[in-house]
mmCIF file of C-alpha atoms in Angstrom:
data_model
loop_
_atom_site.group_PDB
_atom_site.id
_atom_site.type_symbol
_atom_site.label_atom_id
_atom_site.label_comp_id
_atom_site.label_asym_id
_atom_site.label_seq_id
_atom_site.Cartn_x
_atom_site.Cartn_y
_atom_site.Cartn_z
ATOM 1 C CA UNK A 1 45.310 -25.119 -57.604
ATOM 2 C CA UNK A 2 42.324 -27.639 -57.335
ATOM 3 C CA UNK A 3 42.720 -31.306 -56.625
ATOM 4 C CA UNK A 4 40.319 -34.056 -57.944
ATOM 5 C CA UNK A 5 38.566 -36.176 -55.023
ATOM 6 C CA UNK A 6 40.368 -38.925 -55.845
ATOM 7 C CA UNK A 7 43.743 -36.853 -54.828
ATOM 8 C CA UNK A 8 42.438 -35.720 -51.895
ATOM 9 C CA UNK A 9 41.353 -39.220 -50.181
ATOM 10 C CA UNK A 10 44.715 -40.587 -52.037
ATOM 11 C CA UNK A 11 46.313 -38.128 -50.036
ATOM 12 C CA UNK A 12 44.793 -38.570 -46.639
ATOM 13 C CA UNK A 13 44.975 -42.186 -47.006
ATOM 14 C CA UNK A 14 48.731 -42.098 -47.700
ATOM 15 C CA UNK A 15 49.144 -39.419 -44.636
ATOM 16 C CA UNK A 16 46.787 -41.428 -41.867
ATOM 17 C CA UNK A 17 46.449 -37.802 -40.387
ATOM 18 C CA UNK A 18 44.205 -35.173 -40.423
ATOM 19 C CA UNK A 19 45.046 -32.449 -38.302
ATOM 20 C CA UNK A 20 41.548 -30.064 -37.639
ATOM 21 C CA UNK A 21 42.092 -26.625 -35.684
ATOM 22 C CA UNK A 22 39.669 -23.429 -35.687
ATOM 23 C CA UNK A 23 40.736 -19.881 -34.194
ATOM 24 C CA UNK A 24 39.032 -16.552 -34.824
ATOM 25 C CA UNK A 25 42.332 -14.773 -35.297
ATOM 26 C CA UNK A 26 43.719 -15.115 -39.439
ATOM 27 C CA UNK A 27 47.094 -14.381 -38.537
ATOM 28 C CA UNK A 28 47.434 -16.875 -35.742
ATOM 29 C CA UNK A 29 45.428 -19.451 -38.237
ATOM 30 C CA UNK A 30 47.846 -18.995 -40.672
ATOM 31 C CA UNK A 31 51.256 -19.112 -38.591
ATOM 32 C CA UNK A 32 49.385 -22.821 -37.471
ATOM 33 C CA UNK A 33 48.905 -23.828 -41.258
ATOM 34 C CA UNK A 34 52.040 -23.092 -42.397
ATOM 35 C CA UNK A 35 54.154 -25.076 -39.336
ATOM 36 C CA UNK A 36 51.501 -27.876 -39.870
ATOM 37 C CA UNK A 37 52.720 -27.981 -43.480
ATOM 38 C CA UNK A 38 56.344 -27.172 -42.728
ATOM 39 C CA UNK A 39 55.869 -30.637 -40.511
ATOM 40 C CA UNK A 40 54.248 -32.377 -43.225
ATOM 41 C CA UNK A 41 50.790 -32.280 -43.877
ATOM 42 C CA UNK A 42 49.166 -31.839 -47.057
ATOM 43 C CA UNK A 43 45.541 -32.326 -45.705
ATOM 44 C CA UNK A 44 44.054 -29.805 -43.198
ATOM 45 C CA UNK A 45 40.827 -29.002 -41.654
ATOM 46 C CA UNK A 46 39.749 -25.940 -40.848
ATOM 47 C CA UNK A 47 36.790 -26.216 -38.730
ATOM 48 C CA UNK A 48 34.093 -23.806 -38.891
ATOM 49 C CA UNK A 49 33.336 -23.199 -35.129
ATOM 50 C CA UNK A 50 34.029 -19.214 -34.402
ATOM 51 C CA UNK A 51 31.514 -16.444 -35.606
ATOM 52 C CA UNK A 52 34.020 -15.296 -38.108
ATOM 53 C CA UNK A 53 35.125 -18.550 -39.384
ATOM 54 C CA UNK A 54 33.549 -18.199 -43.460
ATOM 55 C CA UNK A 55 36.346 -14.651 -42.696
ATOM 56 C CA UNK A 56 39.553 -16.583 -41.628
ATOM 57 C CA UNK A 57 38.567 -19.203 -43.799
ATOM 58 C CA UNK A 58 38.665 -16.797 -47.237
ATOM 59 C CA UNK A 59 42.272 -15.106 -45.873
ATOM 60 C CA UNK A 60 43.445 -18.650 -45.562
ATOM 61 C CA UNK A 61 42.799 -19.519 -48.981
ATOM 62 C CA UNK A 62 43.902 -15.849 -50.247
ATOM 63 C CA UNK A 63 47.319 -17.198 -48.818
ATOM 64 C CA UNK A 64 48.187 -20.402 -50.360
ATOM 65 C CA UNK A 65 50.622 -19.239 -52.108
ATOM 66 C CA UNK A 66 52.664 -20.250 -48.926
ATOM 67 C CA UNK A 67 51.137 -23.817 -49.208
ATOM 68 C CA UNK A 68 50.529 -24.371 -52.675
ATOM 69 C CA UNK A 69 49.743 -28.357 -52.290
ATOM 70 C CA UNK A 70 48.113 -27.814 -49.182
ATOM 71 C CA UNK A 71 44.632 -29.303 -49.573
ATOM 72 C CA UNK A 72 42.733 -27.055 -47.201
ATOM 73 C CA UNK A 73 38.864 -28.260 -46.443
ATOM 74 C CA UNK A 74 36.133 -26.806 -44.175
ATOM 75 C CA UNK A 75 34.738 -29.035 -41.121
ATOM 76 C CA UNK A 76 32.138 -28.826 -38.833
ATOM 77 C CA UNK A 77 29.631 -27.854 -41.254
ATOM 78 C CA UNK A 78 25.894 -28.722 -40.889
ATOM 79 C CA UNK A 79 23.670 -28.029 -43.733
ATOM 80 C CA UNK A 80 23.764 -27.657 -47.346
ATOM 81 C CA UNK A 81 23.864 -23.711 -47.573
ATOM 82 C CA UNK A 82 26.349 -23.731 -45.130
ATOM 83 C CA UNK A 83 28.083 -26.253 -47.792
ATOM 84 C CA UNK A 84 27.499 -24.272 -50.885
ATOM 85 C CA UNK A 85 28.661 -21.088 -49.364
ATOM 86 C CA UNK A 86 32.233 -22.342 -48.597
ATOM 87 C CA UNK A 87 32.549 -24.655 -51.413
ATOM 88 C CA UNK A 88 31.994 -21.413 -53.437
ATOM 89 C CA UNK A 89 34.581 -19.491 -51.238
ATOM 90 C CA UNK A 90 37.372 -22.248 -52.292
ATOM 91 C CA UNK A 91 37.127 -25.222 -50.189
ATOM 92 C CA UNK A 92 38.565 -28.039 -51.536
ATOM 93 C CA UNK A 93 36.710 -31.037 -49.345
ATOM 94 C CA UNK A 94 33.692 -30.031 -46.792
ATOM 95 C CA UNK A 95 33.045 -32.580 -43.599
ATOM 96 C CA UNK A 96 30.772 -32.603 -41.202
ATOM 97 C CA UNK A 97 29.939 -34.214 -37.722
ATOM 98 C CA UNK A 98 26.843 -35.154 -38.813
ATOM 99 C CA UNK A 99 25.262 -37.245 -41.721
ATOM 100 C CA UNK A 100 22.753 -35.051 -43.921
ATOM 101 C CA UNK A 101 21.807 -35.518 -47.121
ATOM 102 C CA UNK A 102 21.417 -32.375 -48.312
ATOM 103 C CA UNK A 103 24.903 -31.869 -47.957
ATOM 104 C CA UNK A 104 25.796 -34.939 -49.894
ATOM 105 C CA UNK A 105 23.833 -33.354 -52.899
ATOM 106 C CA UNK A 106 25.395 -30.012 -53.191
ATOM 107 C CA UNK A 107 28.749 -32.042 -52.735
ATOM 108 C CA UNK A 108 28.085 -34.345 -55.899
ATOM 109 C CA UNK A 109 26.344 -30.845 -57.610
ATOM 110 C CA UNK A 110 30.087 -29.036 -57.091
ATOM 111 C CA UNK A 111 32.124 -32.742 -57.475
ATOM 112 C CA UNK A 112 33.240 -31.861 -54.044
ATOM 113 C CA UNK A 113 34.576 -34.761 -51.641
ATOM 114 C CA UNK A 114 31.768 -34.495 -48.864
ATOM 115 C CA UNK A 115 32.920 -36.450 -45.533
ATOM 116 C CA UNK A 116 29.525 -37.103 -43.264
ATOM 117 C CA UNK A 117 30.245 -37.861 -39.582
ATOM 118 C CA UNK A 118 28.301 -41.036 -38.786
ATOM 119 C CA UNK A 119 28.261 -42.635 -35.280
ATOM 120 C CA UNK A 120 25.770 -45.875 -36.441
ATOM 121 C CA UNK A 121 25.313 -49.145 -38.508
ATOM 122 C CA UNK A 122 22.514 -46.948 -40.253
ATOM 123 C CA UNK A 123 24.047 -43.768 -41.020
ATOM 124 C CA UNK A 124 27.549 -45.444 -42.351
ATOM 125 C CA UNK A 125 25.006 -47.580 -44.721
ATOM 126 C CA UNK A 126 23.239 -44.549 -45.881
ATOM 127 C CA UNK A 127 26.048 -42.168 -46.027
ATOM 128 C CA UNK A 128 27.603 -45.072 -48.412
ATOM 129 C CA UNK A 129 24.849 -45.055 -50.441
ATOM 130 C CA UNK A 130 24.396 -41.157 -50.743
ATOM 131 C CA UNK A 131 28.512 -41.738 -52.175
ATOM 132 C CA UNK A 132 30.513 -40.344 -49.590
ATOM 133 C CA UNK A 133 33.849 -42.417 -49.889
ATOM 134 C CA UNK A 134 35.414 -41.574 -46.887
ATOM 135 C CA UNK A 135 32.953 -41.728 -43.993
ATOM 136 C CA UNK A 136 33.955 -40.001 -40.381
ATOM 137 C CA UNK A 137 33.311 -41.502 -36.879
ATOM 138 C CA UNK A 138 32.488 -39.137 -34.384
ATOM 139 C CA UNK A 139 32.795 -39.223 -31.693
ATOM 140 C CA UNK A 140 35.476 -41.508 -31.618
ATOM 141 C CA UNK A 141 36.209 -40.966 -27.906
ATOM 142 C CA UNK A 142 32.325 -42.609 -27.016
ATOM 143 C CA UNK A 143 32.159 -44.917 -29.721
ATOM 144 C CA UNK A 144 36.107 -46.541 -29.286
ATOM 145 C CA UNK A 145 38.153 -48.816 -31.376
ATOM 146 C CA UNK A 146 36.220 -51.765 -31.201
ATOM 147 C CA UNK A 147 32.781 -50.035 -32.858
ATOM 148 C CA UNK A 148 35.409 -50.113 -35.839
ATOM 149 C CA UNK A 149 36.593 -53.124 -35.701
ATOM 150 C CA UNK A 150 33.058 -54.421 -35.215
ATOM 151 C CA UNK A 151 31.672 -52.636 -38.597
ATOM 152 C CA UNK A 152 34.329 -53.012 -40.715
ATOM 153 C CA UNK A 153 33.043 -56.639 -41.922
ATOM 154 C CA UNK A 154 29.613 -55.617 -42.455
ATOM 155 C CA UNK A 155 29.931 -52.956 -44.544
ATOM 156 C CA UNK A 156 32.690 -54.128 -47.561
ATOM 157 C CA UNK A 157 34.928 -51.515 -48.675
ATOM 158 C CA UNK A 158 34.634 -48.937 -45.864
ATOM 159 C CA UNK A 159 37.435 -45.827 -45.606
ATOM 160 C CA UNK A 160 36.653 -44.353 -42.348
ATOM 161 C CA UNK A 161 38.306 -41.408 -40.446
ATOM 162 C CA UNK A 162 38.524 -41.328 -36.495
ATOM 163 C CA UNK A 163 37.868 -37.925 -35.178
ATOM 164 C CA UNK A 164 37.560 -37.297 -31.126
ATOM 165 C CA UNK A 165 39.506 -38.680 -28.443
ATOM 166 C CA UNK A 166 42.542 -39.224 -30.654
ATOM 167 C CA UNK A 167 45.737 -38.904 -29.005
ATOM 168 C CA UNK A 168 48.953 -38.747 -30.520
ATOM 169 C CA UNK A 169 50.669 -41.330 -28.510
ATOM 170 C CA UNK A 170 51.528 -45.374 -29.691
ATOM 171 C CA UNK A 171 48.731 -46.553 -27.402
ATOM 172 C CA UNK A 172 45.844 -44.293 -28.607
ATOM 173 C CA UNK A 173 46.952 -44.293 -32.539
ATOM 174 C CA UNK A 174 47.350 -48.380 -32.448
ATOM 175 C CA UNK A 175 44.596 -49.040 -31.632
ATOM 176 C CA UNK A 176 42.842 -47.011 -33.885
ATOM 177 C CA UNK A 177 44.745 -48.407 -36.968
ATOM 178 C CA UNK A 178 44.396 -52.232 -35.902
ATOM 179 C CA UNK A 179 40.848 -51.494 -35.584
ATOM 180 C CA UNK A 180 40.674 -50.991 -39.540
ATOM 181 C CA UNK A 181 40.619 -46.809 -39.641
ATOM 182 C CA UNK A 182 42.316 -45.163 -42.826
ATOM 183 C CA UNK A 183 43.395 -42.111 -41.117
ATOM 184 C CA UNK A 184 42.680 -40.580 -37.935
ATOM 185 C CA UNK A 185 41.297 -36.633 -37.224
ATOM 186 C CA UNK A 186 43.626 -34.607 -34.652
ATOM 187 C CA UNK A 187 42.676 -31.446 -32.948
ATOM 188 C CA UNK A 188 44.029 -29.950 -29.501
ATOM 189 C CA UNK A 189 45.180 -33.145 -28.893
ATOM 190 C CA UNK A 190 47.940 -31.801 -31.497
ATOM 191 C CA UNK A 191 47.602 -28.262 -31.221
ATOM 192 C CA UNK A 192 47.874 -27.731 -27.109
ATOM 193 C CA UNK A 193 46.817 -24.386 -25.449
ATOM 194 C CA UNK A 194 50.536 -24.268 -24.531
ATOM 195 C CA UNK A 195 51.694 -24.511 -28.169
ATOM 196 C CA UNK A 196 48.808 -21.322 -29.507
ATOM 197 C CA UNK A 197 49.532 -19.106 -26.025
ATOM 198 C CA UNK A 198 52.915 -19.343 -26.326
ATOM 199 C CA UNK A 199 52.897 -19.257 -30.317
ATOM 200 C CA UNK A 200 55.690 -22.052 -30.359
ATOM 201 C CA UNK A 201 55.323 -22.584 -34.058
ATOM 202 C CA UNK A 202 58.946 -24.590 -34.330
ATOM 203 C CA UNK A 203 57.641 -27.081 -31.231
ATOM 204 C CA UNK A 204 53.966 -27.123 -33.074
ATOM 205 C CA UNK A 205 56.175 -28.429 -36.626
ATOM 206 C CA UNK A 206 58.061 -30.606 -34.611
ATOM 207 C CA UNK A 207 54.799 -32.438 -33.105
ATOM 208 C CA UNK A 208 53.278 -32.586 -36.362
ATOM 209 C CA UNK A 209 56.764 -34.750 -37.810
ATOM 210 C CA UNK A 210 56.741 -36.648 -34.742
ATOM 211 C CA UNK A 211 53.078 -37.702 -35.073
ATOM 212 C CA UNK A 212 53.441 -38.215 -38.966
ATOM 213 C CA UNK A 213 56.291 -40.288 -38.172
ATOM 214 C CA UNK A 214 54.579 -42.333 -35.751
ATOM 215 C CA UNK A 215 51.348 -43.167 -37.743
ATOM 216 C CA UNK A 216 53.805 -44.356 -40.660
ATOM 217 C CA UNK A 217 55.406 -46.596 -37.876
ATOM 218 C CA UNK A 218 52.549 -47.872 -37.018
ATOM 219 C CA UNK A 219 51.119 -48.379 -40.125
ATOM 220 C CA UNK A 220 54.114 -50.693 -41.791
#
């Protein structure tokens, strides 16, 4: 199945949560998919951080049959080879932690939703005008809610995802949302070293509801 980019950001704008997880074993990556979906998602990032990640990446996709609405994307992805090579594997969105232009052209080339990582005035502003339409702050953790709420009336018409530092507690997620954020990025925040070393796939689906749940609370 392939979903337009106007499905995709639909989607991750209705969810307000991205979860993003790498691991270098498929099986594991899978069993982590599937009780992320199970819990609710329909947006996932797979990040491409291990030596074998273009590997797990390809089994996950050979698998959706499990997860047929899942829209599964690539992250951490830092040039435009590096693009073209997993758009061509399947990907259905790429994003990065960094703003490059190159990508942004091999994104429009493919009709790919490219997400750039921006962390200034200058790179939101250009990554706007190379069309990204949803923009990623990273790292959230340094830059904090009020570098959101401080941009938001400068640059009209901004969709921007929080990635780094997120927690998935009232407090953290709050103040993320007031700030003006669309959706927020999750990582081990969400999926704890407890959780993956004791495979706890029921507690992980459970977490994922919970958090869901809370971001639509918080959201009203």
């Amino acid at each position: 199945m392939t979903f337009s980019k106007q499905k995709i950001v639909e989607t991750i704008k209705a969810s307000g949560m991205v979860p993003l997880f790498t691991h270098d074993d498929p099986k594991d990556a899978q069993e982590v998919i599937e009780a992320s979906y199970a819990g609710g998602v329909r947006v996932f990032e797979f990040t491409n951080r291990k030596k074998n990640s273009f590997e797990v990446f390809s089994h996950l996709l050979s698998a959706r049959e499990k997860y047929p609405d899942l829209m599964l994307g690539i992250g951490t992805v830092m040039d435009g080879p590096t693009t073209k090579r997993f758009i061509d594997a399947g990907a259905h969105f790429i994003i990065s932690p960094i703003m490059k232009p190159e990508m942004a052209e091999v994104c429009h080339a493919h009709d790919m939703l490219w997400i750039p990582g921006c962390a200034t005035a200058t790179e939101i502003v250009n990554a706007k005008q190379l069309g990204a339409e949803v923009i990623k702050i990273f790292p959230g953790s340094v830059l904090g809610p009020n570098f959101v709420s401080s941009i938001m009336p400068v640059v009209p018409d901004l969709q921007l995802m929080i990635t780094g530092g997120v927690e998935p507690t009232e407090a953290s997620l709050s103040s993320w949302f007031k700030a003006g954020a669309m959706c927020v990025g999750m990582g081990s925040q969400l999926f704890t070293k407890d959780i993956l070393q004791q495979r706890n796939w029921p507690l992980l689906k459970q977490r994922v509801e919970e958090t869901l749940r809370l971001v639509k609370a918080i959201r009203k």
